[in-house]
CSV table of C-alpha atoms in Angstrom, one decimal:
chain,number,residue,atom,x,y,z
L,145,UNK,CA,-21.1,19.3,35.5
L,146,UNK,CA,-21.0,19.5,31.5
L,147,UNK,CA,-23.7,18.0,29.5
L,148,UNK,CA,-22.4,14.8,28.6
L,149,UNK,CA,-22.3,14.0,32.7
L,150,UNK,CA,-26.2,15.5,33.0
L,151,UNK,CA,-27.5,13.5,30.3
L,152,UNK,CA,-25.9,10.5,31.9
L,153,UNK,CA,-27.6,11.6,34.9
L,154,UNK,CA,-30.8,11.9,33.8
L,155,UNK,CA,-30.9,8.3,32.0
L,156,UNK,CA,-29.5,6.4,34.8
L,157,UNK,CA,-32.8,7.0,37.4
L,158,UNK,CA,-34.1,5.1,34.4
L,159,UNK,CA,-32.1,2.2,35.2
L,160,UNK,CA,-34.6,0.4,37.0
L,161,UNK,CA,-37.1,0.8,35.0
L,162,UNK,CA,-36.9,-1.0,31.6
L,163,UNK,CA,-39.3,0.2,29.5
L,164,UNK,CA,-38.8,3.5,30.6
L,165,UNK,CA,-34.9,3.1,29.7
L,166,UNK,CA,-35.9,1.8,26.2
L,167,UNK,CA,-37.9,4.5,24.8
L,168,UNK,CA,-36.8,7.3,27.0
L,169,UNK,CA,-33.0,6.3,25.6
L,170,UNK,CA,-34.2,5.8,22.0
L,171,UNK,CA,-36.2,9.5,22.5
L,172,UNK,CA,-32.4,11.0,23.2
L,173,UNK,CA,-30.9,9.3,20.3
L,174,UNK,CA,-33.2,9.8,17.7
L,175,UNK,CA,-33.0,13.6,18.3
L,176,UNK,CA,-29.4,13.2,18.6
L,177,UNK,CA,-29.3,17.3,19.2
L,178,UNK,CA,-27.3,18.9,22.4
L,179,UNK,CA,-28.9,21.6,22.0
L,180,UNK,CA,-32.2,19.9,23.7
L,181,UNK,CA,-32.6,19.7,27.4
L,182,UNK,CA,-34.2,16.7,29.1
L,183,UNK,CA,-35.4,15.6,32.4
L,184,UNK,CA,-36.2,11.8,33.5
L,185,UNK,CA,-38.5,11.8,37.0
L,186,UNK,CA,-38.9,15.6,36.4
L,187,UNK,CA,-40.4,16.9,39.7
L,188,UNK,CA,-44.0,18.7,39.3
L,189,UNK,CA,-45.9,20.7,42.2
L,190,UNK,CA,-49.6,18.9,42.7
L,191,UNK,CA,-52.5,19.8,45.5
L,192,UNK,CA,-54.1,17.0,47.1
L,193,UNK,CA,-57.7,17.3,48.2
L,194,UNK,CA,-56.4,19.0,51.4
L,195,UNK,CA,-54.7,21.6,49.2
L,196,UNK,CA,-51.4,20.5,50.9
L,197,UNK,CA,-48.4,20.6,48.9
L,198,UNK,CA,-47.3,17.2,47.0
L,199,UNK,CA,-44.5,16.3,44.7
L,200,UNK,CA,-45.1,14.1,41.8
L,201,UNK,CA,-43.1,12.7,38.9
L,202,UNK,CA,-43.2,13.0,35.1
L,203,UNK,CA,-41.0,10.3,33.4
L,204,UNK,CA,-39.6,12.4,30.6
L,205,UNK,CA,-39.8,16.1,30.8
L,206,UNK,CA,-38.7,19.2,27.7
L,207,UNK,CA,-38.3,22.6,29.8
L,208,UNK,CA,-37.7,24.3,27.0
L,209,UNK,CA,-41.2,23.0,25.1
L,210,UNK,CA,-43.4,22.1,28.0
L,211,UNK,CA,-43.5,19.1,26.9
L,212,UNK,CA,-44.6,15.6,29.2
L,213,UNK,CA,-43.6,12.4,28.4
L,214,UNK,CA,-45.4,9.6,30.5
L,215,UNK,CA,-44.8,6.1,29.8
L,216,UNK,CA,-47.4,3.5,30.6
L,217,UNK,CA,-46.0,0.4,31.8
L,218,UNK,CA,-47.9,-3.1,32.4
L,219,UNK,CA,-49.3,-2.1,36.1
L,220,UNK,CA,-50.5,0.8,34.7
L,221,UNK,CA,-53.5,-0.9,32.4
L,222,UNK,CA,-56.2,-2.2,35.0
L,223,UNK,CA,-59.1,0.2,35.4
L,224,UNK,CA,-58.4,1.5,38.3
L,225,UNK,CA,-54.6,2.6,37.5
L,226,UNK,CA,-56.1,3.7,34.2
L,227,UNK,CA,-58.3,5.9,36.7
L,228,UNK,CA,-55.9,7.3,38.9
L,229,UNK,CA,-53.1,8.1,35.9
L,230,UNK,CA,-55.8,10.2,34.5
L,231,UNK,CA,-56.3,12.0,37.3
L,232,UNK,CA,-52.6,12.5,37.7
L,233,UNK,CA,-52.0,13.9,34.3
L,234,UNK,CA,-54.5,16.4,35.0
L,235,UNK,CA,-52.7,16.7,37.9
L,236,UNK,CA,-49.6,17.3,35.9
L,237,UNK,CA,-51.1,19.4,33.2
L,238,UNK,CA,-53.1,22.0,36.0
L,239,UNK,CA,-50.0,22.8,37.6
L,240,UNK,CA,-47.2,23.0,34.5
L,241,UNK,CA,-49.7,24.3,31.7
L,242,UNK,CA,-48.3,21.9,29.8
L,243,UNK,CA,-48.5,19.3,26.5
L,244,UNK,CA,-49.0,16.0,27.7
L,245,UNK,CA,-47.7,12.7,25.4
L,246,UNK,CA,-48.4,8.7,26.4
L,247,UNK,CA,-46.5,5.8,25.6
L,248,UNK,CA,-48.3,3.0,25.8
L,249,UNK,CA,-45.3,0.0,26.5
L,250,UNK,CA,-47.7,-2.5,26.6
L,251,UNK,CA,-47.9,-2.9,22.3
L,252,UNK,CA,-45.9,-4.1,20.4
L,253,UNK,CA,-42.5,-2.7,19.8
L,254,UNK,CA,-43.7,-1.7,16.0
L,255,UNK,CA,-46.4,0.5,17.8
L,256,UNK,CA,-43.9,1.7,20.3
L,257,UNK,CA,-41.6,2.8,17.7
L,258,UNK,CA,-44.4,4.5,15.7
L,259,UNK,CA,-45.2,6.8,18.7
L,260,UNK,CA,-41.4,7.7,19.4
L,261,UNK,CA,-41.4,8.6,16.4
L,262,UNK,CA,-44.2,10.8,16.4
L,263,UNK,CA,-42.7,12.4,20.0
L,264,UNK,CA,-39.3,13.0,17.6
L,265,UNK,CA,-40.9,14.5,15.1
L,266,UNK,CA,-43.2,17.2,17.1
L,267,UNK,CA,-40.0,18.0,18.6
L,268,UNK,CA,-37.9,18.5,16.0
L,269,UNK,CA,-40.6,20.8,14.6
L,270,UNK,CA,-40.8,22.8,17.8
L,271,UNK,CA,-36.9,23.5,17.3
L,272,UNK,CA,-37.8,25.8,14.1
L,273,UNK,CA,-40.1,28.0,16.2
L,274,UNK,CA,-38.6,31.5,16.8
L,275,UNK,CA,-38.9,31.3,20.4
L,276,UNK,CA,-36.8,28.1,21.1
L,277,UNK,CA,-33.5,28.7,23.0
L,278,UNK,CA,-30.9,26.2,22.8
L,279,UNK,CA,-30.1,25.0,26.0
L,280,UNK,CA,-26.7,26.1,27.4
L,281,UNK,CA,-25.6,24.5,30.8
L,282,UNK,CA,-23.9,27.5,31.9
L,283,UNK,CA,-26.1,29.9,30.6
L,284,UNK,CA,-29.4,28.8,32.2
L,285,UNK,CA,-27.7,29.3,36.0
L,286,UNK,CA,-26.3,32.7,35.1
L,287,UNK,CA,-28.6,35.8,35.9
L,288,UNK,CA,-27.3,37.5,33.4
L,289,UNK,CA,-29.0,34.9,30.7
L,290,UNK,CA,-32.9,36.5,31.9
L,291,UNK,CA,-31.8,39.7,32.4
L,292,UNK,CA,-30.8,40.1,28.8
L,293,UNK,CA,-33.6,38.6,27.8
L,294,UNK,CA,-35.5,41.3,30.0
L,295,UNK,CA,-38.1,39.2,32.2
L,296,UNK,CA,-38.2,35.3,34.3
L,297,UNK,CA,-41.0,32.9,33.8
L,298,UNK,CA,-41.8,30.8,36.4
L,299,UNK,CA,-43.1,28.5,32.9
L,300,UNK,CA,-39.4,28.1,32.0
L,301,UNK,CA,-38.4,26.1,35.2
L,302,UNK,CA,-35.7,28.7,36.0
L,303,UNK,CA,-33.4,27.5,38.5
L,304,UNK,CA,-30.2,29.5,40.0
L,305,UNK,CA,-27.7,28.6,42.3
L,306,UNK,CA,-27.3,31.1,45.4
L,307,UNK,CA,-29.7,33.6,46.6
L,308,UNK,CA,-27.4,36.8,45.3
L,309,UNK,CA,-28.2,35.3,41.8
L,310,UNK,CA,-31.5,35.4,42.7
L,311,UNK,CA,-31.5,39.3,43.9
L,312,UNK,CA,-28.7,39.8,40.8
L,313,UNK,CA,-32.0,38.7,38.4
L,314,UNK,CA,-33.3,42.0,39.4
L,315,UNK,CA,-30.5,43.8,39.0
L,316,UNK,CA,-29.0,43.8,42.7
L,317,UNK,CA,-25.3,43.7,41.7
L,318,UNK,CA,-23.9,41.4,44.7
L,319,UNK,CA,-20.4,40.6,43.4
L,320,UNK,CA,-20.4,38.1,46.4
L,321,UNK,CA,-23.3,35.7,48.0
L,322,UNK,CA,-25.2,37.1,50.7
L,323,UNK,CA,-25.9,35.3,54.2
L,324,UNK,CA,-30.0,36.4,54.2
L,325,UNK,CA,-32.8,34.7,52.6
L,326,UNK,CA,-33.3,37.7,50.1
L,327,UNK,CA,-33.5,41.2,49.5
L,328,UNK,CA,-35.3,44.7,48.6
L,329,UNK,CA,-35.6,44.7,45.5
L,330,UNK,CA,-34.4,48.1,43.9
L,331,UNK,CA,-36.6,48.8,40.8
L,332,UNK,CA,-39.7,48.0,42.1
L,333,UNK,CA,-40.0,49.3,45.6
L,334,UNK,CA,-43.1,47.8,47.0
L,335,UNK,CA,-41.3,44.0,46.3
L,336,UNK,CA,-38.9,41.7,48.2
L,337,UNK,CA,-37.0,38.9,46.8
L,338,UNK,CA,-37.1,35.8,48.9
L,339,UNK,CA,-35.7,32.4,48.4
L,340,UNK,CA,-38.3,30.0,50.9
L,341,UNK,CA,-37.8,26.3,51.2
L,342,UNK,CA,-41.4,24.8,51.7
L,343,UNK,CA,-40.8,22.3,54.0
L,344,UNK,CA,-40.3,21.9,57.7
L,345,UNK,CA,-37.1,24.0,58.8
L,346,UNK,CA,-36.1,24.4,62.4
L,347,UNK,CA,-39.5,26.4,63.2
L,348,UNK,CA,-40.7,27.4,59.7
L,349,UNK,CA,-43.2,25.4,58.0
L,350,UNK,CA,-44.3,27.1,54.8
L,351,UNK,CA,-46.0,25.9,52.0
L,352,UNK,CA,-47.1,25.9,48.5
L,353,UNK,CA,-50.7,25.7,47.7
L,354,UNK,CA,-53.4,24.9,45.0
L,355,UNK,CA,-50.7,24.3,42.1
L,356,UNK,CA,-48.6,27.2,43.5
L,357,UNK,CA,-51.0,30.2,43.2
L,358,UNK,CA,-50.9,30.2,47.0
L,359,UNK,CA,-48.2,29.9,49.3
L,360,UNK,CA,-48.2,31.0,53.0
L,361,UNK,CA,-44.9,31.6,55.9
L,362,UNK,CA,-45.5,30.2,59.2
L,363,UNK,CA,-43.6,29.8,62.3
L,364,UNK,CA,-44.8,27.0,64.7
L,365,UNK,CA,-43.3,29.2,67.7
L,366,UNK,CA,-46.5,31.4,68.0
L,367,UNK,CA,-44.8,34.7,69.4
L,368,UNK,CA,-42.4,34.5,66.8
L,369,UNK,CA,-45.0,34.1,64.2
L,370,UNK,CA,-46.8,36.6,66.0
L,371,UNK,CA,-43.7,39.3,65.6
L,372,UNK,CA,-42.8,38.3,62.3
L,373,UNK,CA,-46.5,38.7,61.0
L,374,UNK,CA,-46.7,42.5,62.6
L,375,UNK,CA,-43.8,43.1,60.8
L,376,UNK,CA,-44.8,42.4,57.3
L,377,UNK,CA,-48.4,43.4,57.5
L,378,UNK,CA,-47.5,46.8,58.9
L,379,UNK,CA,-43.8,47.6,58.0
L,380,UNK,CA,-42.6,45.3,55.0
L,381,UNK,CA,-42.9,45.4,51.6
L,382,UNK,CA,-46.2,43.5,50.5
L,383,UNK,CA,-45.2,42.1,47.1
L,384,UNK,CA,-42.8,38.8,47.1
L,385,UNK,CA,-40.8,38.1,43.9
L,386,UNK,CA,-41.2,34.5,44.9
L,387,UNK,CA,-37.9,31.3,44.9
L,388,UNK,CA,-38.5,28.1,46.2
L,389,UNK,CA,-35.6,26.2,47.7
L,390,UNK,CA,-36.1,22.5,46.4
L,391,UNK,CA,-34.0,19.4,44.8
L,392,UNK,CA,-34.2,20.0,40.7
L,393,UNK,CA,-33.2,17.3,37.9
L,394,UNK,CA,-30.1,17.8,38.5
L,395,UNK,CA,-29.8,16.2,42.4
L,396,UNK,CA,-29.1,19.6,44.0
L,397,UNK,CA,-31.1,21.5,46.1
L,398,UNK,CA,-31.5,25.0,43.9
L,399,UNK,CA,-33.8,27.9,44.0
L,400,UNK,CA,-36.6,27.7,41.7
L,401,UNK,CA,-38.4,31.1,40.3
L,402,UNK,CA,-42.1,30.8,41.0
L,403,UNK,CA,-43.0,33.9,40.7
L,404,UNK,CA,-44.7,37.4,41.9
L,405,UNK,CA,-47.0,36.9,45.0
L,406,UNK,CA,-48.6,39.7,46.7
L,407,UNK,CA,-49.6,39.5,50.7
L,408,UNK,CA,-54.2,38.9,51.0
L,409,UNK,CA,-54.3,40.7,54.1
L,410,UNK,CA,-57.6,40.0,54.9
L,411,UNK,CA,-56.9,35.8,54.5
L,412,UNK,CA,-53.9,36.6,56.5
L,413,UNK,CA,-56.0,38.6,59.1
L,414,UNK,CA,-58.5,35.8,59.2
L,415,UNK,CA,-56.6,33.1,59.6
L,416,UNK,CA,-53.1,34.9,61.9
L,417,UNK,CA,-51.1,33.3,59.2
L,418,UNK,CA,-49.4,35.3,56.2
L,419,UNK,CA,-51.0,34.1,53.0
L,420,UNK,CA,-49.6,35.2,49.2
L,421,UNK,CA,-51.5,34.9,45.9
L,422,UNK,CA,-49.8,34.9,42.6
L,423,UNK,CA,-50.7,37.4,40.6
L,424,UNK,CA,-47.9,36.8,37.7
L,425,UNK,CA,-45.9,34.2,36.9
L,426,UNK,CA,-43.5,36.4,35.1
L,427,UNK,CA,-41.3,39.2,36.1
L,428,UNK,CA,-39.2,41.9,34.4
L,429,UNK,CA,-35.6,41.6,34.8
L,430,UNK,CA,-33.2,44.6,35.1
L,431,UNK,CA,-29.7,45.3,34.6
L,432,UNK,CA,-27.8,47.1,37.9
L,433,UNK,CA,-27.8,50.6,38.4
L,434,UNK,CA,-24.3,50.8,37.6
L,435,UNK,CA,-23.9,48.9,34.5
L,436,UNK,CA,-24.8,50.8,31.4
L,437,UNK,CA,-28.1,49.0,29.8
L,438,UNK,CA,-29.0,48.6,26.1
L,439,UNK,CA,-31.9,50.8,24.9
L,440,UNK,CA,-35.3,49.2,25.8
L,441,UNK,CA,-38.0,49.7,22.9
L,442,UNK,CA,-40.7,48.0,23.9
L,443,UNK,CA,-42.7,46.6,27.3
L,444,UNK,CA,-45.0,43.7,27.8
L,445,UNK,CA,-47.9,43.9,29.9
L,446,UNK,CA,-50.4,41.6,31.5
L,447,UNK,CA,-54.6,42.4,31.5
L,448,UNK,CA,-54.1,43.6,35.0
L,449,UNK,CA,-51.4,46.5,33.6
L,450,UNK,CA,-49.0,44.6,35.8
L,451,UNK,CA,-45.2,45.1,33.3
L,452,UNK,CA,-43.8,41.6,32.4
L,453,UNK,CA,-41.0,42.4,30.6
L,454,UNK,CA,-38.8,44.6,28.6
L,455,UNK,CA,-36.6,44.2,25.1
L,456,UNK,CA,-34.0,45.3,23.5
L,457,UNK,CA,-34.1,44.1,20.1
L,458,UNK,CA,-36.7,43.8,17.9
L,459,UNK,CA,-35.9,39.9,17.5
L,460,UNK,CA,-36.5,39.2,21.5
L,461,UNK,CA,-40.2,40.9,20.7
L,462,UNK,CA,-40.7,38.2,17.6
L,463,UNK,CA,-39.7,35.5,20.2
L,464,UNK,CA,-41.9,36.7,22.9
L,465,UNK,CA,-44.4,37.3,20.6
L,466,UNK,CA,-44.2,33.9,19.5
L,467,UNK,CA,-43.6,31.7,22.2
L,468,UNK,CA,-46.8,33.6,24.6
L,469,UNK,CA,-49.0,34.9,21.5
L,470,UNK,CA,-51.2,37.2,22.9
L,471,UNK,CA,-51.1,36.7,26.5
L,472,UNK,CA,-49.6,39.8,26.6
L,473,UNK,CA,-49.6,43.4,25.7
L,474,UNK,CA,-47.1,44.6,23.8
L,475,UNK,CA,-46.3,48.4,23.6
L,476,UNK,CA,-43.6,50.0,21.6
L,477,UNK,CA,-41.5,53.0,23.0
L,478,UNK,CA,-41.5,54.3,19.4
């Protein structure tokens, strides 16, 4: 797939839909810039009062600015649709962090315009920062992409391919795909890598919870759920560099990077079913053991002394520096 046939993608699920085809379509051409990524009915991770996993949509998404675009059409305008969209953009905005834009399509196509306009122009501003990365199709699937950059943010809606490019991320070195649903990871000994898909799958059932900061494995055969759960409470690692196995923008079904989750044992005790909290939602990437690295001259770390990431260049410290201002602790090697 090149770009031409992914933006084509992405505007035709707004076929249907015509005042989402307007302004999404005159958003795209007024940038008129390939180097911007977009994603019509972007799928976004929500908790519902049961804390059960649900999937909603955002009509016009930016990965690379975490940026939402929601148009309000005619059905939208009573009080209690009002209501509920509100509640849905927080929604939204809990679980992706993210800036938040309305279109109101019910005024009049001057007023329209004006906000368009307005969405154009905070973009096209947001292109300057240091930190923006144009998007590349290729790029953004290859591992090699974050571990140059020296960490993965579950933020940037990473998405690979195969579950070797998934262990590759952290530096692996499978020259070929791998049958399993992850791997040891080799730098940091305490953590697996797993690709999970969170829904029901032959006897698996897991699931995302509470905007992703929880998810939990579960096998509805109890004595296998039983032997699998004695064997990571007491034998395997207890930290999981966390993918999610889900349909993306694009149509596929791809593995998602949400992050590094480590094993509450006494939930899981409580409860007989292994339960994960996030405690990062970005990881340091690393280059194979076998493959001579740049020099790294500087480390990022979050308040809990947990290392997020490592550069190589002064320039990828400017961007990190810019696009996560002080989140993060940076310390130089020199």
């Amino acid at each position: 797939m090149n770009k031409y046939d992914y933006i084509k993608r992405q505007l035709a699920k707004t076929n249907k839909k015509n005042d989402e085809n307007y302004i999404i379509t005159r958003i795209w051409h007024l940038l008129d810039n390939y180097d911007i990524k977009i994603n019509t009915q972007q799928y976004v991770v929500r908790s519902n009062k049961n804390q059960r996993v649900e999937y909603g949509l955002i009509d016009l998404y930016f990965p690379q600015f975490n940026l939402a675009i929601e148009i309000d059409e005619a059905h939208h305008m009573n009080d209690i649709n009002q209501t509920l969209d509100e509640i849905r953009k927080n929604d939204i905005v809990n679980a992706l962090d993210c800036d938040f834009i309305r279109i109101d399509a019910t005024q009049s196509l001057e007023k329209i315009h004006e906000k368009i306009d307005q969405v154009v122009e905070k973009i096209n501003l947001l292109i300057k920062e240091q930190w923006f990365i144009p998007w590349d199709l290729e790029k953004e699937y290859d591992p090699n992409t974050y571990i140059e950059q020296g960490y993965i943010d579950a933020d940037d809606n990473v998405s690979l391919r195969l579950v070797a490019d998934c262990c590759n991320v952290f530096g692996a070195g499978y020259a070929h795909g791998i049958q399993k649903s992850g791997a040891p990871h080799k730098f940091e000994e305490d953590t697996d890598i797993k690709r999970l898909k969170f829904f029901p799958n032959e006897t698996w059932n897991n699931q995302l919870l509470e905007n992703e900061e929880i998810f939990i494995e579960y096998n509805t055969i109890p004595e296998e759920n039983e032997a699998y759960f004695q064997k990571r409470m007491y034998q395997l690692n207890q930290k999981i560099a966390l993918f999610a196995y889900a349909k993306t923008s694009s149509g596929r079904f791809e593995a998602i990077f949400k992050g590094l989750y480590v094993l509450n044992r006494e939930k899981s005790k409580d409860t007989g079913v292994l339960t994960y909290n996030r405690i990062s939602t970005i990881m340091p990437t690393y280059y194979p053991k076998d493959v001579k690295q740049p020099l790294r001259i500087a480390e990022a770390y979050n308040n809990d002394g947990y290392k997020v990431a490592h550069f190589y260049t002064e320039n990828q410290v400017r961007k990190f520096e810019g696009k996560y201002k002080k989140r993060y602790k940076i310390i130089s090697y020199s």
